[in-house]
CSV table of C-alpha atoms in Angstrom, one decimal:
chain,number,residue,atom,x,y,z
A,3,UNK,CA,13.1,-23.8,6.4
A,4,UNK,CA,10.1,-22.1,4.8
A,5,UNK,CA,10.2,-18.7,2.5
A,6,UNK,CA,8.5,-17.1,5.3
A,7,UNK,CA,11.2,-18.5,8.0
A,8,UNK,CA,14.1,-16.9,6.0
A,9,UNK,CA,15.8,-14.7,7.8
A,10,UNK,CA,15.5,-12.2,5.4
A,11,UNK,CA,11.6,-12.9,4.6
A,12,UNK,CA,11.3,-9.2,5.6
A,13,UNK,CA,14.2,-7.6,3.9
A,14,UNK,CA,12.9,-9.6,0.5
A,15,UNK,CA,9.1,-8.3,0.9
A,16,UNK,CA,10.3,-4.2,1.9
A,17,UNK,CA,12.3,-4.6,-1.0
A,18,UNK,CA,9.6,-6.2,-3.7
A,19,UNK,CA,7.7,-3.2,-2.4
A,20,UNK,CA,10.4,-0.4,-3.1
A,21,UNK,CA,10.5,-2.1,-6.7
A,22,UNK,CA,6.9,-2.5,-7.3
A,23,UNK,CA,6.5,1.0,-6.2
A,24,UNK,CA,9.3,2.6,-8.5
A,25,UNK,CA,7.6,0.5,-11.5
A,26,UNK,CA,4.1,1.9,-10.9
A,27,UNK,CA,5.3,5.7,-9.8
A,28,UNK,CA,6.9,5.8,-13.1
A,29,UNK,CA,4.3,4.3,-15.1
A,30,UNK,CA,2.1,6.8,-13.4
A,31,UNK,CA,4.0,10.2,-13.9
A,32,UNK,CA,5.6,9.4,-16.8
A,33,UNK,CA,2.7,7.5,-18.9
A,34,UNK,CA,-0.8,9.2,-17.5
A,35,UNK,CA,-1.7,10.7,-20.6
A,36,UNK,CA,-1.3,6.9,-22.3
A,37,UNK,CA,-3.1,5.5,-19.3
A,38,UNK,CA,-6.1,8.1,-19.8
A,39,UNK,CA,-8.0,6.5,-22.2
A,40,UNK,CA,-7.4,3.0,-21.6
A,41,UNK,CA,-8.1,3.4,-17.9
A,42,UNK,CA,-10.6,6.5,-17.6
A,43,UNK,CA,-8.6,7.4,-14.4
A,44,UNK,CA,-7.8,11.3,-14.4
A,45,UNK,CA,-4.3,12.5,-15.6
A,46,UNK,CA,-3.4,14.5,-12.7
A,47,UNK,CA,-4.9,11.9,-10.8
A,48,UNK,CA,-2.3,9.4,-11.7
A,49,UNK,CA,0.2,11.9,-12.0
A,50,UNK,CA,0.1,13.1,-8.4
A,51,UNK,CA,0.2,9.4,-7.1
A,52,UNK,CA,3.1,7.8,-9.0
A,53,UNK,CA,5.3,11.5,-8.1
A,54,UNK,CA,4.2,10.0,-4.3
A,55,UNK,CA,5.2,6.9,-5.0
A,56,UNK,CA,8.9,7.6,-5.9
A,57,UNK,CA,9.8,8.9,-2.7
A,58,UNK,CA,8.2,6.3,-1.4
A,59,UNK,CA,9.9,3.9,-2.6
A,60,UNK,CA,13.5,5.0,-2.1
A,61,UNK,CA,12.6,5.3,1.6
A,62,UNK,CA,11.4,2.1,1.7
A,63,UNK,CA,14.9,0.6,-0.5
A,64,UNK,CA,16.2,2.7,2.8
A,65,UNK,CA,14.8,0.9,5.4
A,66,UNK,CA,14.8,-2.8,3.7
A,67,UNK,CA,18.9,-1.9,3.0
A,68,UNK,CA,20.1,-0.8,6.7
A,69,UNK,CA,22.1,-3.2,8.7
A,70,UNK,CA,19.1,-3.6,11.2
A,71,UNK,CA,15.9,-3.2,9.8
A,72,UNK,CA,13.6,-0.6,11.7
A,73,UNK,CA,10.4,-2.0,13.4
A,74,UNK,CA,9.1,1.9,13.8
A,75,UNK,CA,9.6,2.8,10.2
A,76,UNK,CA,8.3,-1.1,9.0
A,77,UNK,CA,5.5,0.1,11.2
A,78,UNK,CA,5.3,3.4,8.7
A,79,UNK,CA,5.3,1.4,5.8
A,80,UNK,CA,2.6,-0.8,6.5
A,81,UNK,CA,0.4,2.4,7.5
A,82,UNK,CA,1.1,4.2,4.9
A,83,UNK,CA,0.4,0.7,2.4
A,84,UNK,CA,-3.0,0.1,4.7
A,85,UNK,CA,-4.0,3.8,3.8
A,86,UNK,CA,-3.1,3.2,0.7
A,87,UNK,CA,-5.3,0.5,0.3
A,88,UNK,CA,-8.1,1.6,1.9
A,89,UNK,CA,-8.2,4.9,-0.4
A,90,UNK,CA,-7.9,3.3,-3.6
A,91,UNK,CA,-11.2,1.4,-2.4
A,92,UNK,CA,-12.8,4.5,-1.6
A,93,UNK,CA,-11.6,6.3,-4.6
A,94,UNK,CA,-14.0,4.0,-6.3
A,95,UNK,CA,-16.6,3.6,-4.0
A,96,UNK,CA,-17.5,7.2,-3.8
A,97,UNK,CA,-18.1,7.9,-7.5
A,98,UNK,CA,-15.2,10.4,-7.9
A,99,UNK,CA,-14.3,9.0,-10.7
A,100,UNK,CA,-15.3,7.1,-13.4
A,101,UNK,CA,-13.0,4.8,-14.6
A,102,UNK,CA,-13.5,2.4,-17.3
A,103,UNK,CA,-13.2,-1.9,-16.6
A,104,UNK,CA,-9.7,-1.7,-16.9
A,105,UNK,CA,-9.4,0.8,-14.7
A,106,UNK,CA,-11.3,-0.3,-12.1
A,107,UNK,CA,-9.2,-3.8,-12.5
A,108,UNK,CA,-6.2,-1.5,-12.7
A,109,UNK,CA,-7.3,0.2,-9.1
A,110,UNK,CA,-8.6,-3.0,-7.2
A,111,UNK,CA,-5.4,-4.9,-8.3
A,112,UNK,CA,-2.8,-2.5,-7.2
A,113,UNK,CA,-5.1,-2.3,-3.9
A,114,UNK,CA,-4.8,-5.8,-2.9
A,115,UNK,CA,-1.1,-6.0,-4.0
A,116,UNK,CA,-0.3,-3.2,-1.6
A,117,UNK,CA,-2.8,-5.1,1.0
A,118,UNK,CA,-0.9,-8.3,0.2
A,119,UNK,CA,2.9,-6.7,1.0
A,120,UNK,CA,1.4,-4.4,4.2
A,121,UNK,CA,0.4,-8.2,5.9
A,122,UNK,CA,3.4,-9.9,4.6
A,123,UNK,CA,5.5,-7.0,6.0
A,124,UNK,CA,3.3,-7.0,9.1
A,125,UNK,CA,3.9,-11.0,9.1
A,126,UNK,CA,7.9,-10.6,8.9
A,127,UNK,CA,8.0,-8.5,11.5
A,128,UNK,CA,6.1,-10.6,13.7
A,129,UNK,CA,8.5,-13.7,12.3
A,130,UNK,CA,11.5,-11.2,13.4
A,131,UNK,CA,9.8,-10.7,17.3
A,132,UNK,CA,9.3,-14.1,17.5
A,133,UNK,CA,12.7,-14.9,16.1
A,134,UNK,CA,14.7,-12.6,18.4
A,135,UNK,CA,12.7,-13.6,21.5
């Protein structure tokens, strides 16, 4: 049986989320005004996102912990992880800030993490359809 055949492939990816999500919400609100000048990205900026990020994740600890794992609010986490995604590109892309190299590698790498668990979780649930059919 393969990683992504384990029956709890989803449970393990909702939950690397909520963790991934508490680590970079607090290293956000908590360590902005370090960030700042390393990573040219706005205090309040980062502030705002890792305070959105905390709730975040606890509802995603939520979901991946429940006996039966939600499709509608897996669903809601990979929208809210797509739109994620997508706005961290466009943050860049339309000049509303001016981060420095790291901080444009800071922004495009949390992107495609948060791309990379939206498909996975988008994958296990598919896995889980397929499984129960």
């Amino acid at each position: 049986m393969s990683l992504f055949e384990h029956p709890s492939f989803l449970r393990r990816v909702l939950l690397a989320d909520a963790a991934a999500s508490t680590i970079t919400g607090a290293l956000m609100l908590f360590g902005a005004s370090m960030l700042e000048p390393l990573l040219g990205l706005p205090v309040s900026l980062m502030q705002i996102a890792g305070a959105s990020l905390l709730p975040f994740a606890a509802l995603v600890a939520f979901i991946a912990t429940r006996e039966r794992v939600s499709r509608r609010a897996v669903w809601l986490v990979i929208i809210v992880n797509a739109v994620w995604t997508i706005d961290s590109i466009a943050l860049l892309l339309t000049g509303w800030v001016q981060p420095t190299l790291l901080g444009n590698a800071f922004v495009i790498g949390q992107a495609l993490a948060v791309g990379v668990l939206a498909e996975l979780q988008y994958f296990g649930l598919r896995r889980a359809r397929m499984a129960a059919a």
